[in-house]
Every structure is written in structure tokens, then in C-alpha cells.
mmCIF file of C-alpha atoms in Angstrom:
data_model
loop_
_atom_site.group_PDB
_atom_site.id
_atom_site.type_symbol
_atom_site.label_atom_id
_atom_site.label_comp_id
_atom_site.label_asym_id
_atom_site.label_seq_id
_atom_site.Cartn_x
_atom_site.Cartn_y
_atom_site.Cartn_z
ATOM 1 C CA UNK A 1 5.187 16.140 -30.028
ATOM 2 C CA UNK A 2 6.570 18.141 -27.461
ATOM 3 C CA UNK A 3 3.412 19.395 -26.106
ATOM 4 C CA UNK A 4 1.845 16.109 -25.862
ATOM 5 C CA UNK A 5 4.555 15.175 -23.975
ATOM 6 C CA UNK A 6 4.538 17.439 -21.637
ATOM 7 C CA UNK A 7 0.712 17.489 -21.120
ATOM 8 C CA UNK A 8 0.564 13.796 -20.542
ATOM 9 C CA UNK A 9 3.613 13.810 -18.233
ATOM 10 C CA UNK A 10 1.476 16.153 -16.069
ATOM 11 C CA UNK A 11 -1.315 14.264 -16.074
ATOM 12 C CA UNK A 12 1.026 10.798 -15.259
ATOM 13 C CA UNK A 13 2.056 13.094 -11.813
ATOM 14 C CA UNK A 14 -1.663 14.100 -11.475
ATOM 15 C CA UNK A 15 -2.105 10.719 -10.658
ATOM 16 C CA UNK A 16 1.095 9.236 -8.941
ATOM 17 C CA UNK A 17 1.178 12.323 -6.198
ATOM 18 C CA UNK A 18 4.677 14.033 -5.188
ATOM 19 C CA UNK A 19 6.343 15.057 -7.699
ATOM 20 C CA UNK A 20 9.606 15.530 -5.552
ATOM 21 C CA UNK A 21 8.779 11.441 -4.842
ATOM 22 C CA UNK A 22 8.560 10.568 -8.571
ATOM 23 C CA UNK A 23 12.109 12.474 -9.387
ATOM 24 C CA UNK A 24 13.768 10.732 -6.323
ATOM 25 C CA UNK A 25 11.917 7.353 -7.935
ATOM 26 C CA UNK A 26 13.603 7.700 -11.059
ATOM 27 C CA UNK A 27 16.802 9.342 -10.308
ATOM 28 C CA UNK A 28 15.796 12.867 -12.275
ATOM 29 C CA UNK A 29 16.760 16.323 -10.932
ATOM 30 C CA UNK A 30 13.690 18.414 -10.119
ATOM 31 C CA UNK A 31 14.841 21.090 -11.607
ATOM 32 C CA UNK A 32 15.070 19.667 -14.994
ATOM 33 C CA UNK A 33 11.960 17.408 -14.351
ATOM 34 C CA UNK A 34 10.139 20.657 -14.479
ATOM 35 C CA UNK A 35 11.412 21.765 -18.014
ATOM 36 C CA UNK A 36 9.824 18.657 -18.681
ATOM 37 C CA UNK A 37 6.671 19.477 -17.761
ATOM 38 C CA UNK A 38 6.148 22.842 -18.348
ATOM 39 C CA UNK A 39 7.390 21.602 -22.636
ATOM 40 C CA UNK A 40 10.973 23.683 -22.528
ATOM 41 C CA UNK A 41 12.363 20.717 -22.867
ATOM 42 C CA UNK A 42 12.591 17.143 -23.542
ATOM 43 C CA UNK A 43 14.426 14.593 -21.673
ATOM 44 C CA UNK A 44 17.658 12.706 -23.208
ATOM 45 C CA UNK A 45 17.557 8.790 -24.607
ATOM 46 C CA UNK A 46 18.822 7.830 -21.291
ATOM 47 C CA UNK A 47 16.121 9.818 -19.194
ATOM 48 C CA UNK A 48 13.283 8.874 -21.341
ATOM 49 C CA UNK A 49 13.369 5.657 -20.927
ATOM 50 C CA UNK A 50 13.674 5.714 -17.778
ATOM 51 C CA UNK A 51 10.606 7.784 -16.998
ATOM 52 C CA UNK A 52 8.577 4.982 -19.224
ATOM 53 C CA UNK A 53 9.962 2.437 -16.828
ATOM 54 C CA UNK A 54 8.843 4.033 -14.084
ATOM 55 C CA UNK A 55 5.371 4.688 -15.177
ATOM 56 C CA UNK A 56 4.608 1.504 -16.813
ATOM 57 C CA UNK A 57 4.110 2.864 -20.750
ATOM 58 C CA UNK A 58 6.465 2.920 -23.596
ATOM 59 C CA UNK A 59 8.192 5.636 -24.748
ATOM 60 C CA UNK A 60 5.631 5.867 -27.996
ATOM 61 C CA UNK A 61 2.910 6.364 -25.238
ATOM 62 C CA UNK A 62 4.269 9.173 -23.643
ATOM 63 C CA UNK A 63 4.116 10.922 -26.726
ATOM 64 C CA UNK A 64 0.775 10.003 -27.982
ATOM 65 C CA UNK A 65 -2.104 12.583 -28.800
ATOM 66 C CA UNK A 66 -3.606 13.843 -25.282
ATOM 67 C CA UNK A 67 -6.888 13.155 -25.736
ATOM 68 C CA UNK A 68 -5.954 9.560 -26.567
ATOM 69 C CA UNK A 69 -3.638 9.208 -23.705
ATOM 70 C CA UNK A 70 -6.061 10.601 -21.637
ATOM 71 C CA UNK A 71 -8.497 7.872 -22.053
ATOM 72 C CA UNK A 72 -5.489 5.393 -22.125
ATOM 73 C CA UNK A 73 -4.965 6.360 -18.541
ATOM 74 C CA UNK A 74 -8.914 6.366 -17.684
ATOM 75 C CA UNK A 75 -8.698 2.487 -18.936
ATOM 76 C CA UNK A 76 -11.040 3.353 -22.212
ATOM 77 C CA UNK A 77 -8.807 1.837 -24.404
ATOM 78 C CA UNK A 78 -9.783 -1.665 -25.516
ATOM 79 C CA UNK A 79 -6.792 -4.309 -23.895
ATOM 80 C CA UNK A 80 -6.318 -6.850 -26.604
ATOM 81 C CA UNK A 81 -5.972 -10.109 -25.080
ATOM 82 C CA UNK A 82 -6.626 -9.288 -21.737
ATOM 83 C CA UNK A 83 -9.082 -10.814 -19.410
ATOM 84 C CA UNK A 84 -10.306 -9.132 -16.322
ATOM 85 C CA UNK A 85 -8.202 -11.136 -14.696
ATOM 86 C CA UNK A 86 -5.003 -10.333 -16.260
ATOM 87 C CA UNK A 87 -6.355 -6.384 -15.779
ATOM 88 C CA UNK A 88 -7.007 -6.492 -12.270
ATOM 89 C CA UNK A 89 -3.070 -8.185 -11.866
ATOM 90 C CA UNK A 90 -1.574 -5.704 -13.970
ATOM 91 C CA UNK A 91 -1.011 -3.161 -11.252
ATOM 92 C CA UNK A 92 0.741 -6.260 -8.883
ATOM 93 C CA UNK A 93 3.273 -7.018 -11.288
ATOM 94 C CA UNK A 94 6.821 -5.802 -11.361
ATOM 95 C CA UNK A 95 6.864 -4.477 -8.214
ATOM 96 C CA UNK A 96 10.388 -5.359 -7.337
ATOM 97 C CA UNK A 97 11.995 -2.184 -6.718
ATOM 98 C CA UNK A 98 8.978 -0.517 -4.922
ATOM 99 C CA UNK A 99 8.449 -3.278 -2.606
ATOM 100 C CA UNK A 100 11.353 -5.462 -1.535
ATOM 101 C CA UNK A 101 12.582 -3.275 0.954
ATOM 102 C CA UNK A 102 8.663 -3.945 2.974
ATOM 103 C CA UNK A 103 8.874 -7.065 3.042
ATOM 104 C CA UNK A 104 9.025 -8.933 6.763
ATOM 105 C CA UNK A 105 6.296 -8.778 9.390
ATOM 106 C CA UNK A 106 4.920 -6.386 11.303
ATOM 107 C CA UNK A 107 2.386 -5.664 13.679
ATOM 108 C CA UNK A 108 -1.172 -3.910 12.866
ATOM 109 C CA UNK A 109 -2.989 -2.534 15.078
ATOM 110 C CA UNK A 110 -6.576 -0.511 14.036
ATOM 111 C CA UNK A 111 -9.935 0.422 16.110
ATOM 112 C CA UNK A 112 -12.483 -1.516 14.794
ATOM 113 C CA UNK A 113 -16.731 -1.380 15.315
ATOM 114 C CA UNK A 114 -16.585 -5.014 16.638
ATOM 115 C CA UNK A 115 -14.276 -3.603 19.804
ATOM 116 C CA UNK A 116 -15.355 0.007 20.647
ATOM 117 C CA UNK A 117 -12.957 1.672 22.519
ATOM 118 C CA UNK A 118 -10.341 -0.941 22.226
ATOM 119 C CA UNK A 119 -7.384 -1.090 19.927
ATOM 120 C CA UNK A 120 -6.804 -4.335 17.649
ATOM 121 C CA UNK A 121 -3.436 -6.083 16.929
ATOM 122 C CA UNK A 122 -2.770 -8.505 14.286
ATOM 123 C CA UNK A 123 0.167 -10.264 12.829
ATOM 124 C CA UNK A 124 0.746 -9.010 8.661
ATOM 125 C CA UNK A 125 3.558 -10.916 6.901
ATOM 126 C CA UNK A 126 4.470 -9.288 3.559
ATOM 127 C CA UNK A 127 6.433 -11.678 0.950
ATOM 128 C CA UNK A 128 7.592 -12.142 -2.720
ATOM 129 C CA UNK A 129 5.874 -15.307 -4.389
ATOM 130 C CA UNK A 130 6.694 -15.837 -7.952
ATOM 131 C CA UNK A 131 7.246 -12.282 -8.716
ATOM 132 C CA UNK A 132 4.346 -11.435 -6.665
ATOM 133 C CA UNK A 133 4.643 -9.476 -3.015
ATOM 134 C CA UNK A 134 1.651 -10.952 -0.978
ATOM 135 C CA UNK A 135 0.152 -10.537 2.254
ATOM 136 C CA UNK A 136 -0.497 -12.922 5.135
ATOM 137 C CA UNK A 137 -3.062 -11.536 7.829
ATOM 138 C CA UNK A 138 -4.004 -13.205 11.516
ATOM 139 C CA UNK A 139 -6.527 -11.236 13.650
ATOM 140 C CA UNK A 140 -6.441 -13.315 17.268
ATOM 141 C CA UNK A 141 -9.247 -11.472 20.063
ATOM 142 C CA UNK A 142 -10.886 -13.298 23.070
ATOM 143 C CA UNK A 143 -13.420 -10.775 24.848
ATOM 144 C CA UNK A 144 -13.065 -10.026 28.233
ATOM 145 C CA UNK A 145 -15.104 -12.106 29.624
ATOM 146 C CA UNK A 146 -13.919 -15.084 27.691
ATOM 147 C CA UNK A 147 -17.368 -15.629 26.256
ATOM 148 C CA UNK A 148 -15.985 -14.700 22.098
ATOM 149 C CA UNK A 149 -13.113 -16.314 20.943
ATOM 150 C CA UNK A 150 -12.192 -14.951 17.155
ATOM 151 C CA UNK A 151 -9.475 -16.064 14.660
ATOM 152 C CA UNK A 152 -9.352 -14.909 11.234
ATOM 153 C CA UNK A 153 -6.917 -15.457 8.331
ATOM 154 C CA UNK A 154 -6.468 -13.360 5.448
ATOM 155 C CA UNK A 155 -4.213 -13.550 2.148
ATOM 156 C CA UNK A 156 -3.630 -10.970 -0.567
ATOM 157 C CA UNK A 157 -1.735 -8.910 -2.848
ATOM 158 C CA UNK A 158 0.391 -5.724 -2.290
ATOM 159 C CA UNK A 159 1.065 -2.969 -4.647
ATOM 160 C CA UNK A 160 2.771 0.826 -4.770
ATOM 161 C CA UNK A 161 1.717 3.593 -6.895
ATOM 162 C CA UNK A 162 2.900 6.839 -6.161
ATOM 163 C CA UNK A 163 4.532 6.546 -2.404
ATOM 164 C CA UNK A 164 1.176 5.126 -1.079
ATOM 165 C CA UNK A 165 0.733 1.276 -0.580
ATOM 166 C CA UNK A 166 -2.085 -0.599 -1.459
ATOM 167 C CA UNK A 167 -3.798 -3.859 -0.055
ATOM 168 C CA UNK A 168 -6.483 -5.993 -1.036
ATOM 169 C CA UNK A 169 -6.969 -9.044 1.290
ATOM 170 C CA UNK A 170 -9.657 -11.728 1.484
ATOM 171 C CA UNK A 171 -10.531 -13.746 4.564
ATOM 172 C CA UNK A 172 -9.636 -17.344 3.891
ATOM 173 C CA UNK A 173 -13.551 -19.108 5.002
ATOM 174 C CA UNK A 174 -16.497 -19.305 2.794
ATOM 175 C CA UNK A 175 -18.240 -15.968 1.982
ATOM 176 C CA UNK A 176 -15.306 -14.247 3.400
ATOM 177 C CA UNK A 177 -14.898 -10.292 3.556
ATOM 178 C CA UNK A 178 -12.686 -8.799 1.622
ATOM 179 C CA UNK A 179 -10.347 -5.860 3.359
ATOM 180 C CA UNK A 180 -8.443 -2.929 1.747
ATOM 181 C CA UNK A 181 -5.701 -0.648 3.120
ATOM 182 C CA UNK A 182 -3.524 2.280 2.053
ATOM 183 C CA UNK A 183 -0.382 3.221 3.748
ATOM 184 C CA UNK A 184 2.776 5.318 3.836
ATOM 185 C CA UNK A 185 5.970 5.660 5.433
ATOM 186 C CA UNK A 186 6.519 9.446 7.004
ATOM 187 C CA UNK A 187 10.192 8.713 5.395
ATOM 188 C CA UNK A 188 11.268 6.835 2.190
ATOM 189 C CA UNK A 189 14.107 5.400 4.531
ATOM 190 C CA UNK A 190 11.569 5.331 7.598
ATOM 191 C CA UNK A 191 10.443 1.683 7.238
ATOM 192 C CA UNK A 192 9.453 0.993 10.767
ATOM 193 C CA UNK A 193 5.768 2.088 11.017
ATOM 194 C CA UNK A 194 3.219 2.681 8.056
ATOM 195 C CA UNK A 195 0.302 4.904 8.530
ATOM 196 C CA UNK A 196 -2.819 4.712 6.763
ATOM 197 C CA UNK A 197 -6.642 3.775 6.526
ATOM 198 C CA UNK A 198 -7.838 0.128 6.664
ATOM 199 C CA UNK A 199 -11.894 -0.717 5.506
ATOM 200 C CA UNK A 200 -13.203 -4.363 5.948
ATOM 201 C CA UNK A 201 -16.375 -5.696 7.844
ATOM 202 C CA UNK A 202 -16.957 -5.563 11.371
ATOM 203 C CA UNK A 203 -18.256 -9.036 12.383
ATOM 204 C CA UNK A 204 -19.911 -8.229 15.678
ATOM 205 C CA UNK A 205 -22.364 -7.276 17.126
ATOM 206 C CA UNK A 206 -23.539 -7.651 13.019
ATOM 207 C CA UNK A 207 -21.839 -7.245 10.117
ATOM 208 C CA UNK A 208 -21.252 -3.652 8.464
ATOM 209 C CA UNK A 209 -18.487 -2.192 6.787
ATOM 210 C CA UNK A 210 -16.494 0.385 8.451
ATOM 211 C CA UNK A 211 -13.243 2.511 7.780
ATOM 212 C CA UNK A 212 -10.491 3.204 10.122
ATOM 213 C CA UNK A 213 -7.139 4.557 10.914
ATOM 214 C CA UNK A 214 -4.324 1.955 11.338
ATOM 215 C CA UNK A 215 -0.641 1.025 11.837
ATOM 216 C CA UNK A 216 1.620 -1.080 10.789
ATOM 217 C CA UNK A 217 4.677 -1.241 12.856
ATOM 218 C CA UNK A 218 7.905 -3.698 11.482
ATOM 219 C CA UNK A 219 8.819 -6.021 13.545
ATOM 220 C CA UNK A 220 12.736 -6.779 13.605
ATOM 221 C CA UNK A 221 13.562 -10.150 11.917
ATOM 222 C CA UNK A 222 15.326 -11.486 16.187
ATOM 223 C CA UNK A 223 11.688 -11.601 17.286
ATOM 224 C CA UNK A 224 9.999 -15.174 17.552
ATOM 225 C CA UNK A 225 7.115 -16.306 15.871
ATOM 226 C CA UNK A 226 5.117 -17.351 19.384
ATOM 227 C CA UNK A 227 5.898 -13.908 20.516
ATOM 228 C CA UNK A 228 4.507 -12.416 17.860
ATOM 229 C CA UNK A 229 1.881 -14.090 17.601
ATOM 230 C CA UNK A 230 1.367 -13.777 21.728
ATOM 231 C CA UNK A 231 0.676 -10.030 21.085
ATOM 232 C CA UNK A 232 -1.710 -10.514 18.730
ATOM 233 C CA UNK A 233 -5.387 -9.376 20.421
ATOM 234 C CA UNK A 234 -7.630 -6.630 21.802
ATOM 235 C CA UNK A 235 -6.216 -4.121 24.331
ATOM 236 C CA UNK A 236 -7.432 -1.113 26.392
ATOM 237 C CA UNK A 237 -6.272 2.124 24.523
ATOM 238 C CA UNK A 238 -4.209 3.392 27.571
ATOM 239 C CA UNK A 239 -2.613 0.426 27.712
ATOM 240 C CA UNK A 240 1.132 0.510 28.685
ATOM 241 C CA UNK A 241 1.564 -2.391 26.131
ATOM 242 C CA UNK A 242 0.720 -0.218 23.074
ATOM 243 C CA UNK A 243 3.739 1.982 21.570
ATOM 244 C CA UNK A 244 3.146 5.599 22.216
ATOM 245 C CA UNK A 245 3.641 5.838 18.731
ATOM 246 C CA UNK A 246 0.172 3.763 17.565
ATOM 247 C CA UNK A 247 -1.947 5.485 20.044
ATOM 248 C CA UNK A 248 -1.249 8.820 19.217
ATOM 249 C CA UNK A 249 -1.927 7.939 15.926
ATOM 250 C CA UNK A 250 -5.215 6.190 16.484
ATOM 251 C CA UNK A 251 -6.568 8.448 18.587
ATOM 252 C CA UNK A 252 -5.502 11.984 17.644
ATOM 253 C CA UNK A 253 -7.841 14.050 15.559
#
């Protein structure tokens, strides 16, 4: 039992990244997280269930045969009772502790196909809904020569696994695109930018999907809605208007 344990503990970390994040996570010295691993020992009552918490499972799981877990983790395992729908949810739910500390607006800003060379801000509110932690998007761009005017709203769900952030968003019009991005904070305490990669559909001059870097950066509760909103657009990378902090990010290598 021990050495299924320890087997499928590794392969839980294989797939949730840091392990130094996952013992700060749970509250489990490093040291003695790696007795766990390695099968020299096992952790107490207290610890055990605390580890199942954090990954989702029960504590019978942990110790189930490795090949079986395995395939558990892969999703082979037949759900009883589940729909696709409740599936694809499973992963938003219960997200409390990872994500209540994100939520508030901020500020995204990305290069996108539709404005080479430029550098797109839009307004992102994260918020908890019924137990849920959703996403509210705004993209706001006029060209320069006033001839394109574009608004687009998007709404979705957030979720953490590992220290990385995950978003799936849908544009709210008929035959909408549907946008995902992954982020991280440098810092577990640094909250007030998120870097990542964002992939949607650029809409101009024709649709095609496209990845790029972007960043999120918080926006502190004092600032009004019109002024956030105001910022919202397309601007010229050297730009005085865009934080240091985003363009070097954007545009270094």
C-alpha cells in the first residue's frame, strides 16, 4: 500500500507542477513531503486528508493499485452518473481557496493578428457566482482612421490547477469564438499582474485562430468604472500610456 501511494502521489505532482507550490498549498513541510514520495514514509491522519483535499480524490484513491489510478487520472474510468456536462464543470467547482483572492478587475492587454504592431486592452472582471468564479470580458478598438468600430463581450469560467490559471470564455453573439488563457502570478502574494498566453480568433482582416502573449494587470478597487472602461482600446506599442511592465513583457523574446 505504501508503494502505491507513493507512486501515485508522484504522478498527482507530475501533473499539478511545483512541488515546493503544492507543499505551500497544503501546509506540508518539503522535507517530509519527500519521504512521501520517495515511500519512506506515510503521512499522519491529519496530513492525509489533507493532501486528498487538495487534490480532489479520497483518501481510498490515493492508495489504489497504480495502474488503476493511472487511468483514473487519464479520465478512463467510467463516471457513473455523470454527463459531459457535469465532467467538463468538475474542474470549476470548489475553487474557493485557490481563487478568491483574484477576484476584482483588471486590465488585459495582448497583441493580436487583427492589430499588427499594436497592443490591445480590454476590461476582465473576475467574480464568484453561486460557488462559481466567472469571467466578464469587453474588448473596445476603433481603427485609426475611424473607419472599424469593434465591441465584443465575453463570459466564462475560471479555474486553478497547479499555480497556473485557466480560462475558457465565449463571445456573447451568435456563432461566437470561444477564447482560452493560462496565467500566473511571478509571486503567490504578487497579485497585481498575471502573465500568460491567450488563443481566440482574430476577426480581421479574416478570421483565423492565433496564440499570443498577454497581461493581466489588477486594477485597484478606487478606480471608476468609465475610467476603466476609457482605457479600454488599441495603442501604439511605445506608447507612454502602456506600463513598462506590459510592454516588456509583450515584446521581449
Amino acid at each position: 500500500m505504501t508503494e502505491n501511494f507513493s507512486a501515485n502521489l508522484r504522478s498527482l505532482c507530475a501533473e499539478h507542477g511545483s512541488i515546493s507550490q503544492i507543499c505551500r498549498d497544503i501546509g506540508v513541510n518539503r522535507q517530509q513531503f519527500n519521504r512521501y514520495l520517495n515511500g519512506s514514509s506515510l503521512p499522519s491522519a491529519h496530513n492525509m486528508r489533507r493532501i486528498a483535499r487538495h487534490f480532489d480524490l479520497t483518501e481510498a484513491e490515493l492508495f489504489a493499485e497504480t495502474a488503476s489510478f493511472e487511468r483514473m487520472l487519464k479520465g478512463v474510468l467510467p463516471q457513473v452518473g455523470k454527463t459531459p456536462t457535469d465532467a467538463f464543470m468538475d474542474p470549476f467547482r470548489g475553487q474557493q481557496k485557490n481563487l478568491r483572492r483574484y477576484v476584482g478587475f483588471y486590465h488585459s492587454f495582448f497583441c493580436t493578428p487583427s492589430w499588427e504592431g499594436k497592443i490591445f486592452c480590454s476590461l476582465i472582471r473576475i467574480q464568484e457566482v453561486d460557488g462559481l468564479f466567472t469571467i466578464r470580458s469587453r474588448e473596445i478598438a476603433t481603427s485609426p482612421d475611424k473607419s472599424t468600430h469593434q465591441i465584443s463581450r465575453y463570459a466564462g469560467l475560471v479555474t486553478m490547477r497547479g499555480n497556473r490559471i485557466f480560462v475558457t470564455e465565449h463571445e456573447l453573439v451568435r456563432e461566437g469564438s470561444v477564447a482560452n488563457t493560462i496565467l500566473y502570478s511571478a509571486h503567490r502574494q504578487q497579485l497585481k499582474y498575471l502573465r500568460g498566453m491567450t488563443m481566440g480568433v482574430a476577426w480581421r482582416p479574416y478570421p483565423h485562430p492565433y496564440a499570443a502573449k498577454t497581461i493581466w494587470k489588477r486594477l485597484h478597487e478606487r478606480v471608476p468604472a468609465r475610467e476603466a472602461i476609457a482605457a479600454c482600446g488599441i495603442y501604439p506599442i511605445q506608447s507612454t500610456k502602456i506600463d513598462p511592465t506590459v510592454r516588456k513583457h509583450l515584446t521581449e523574446a
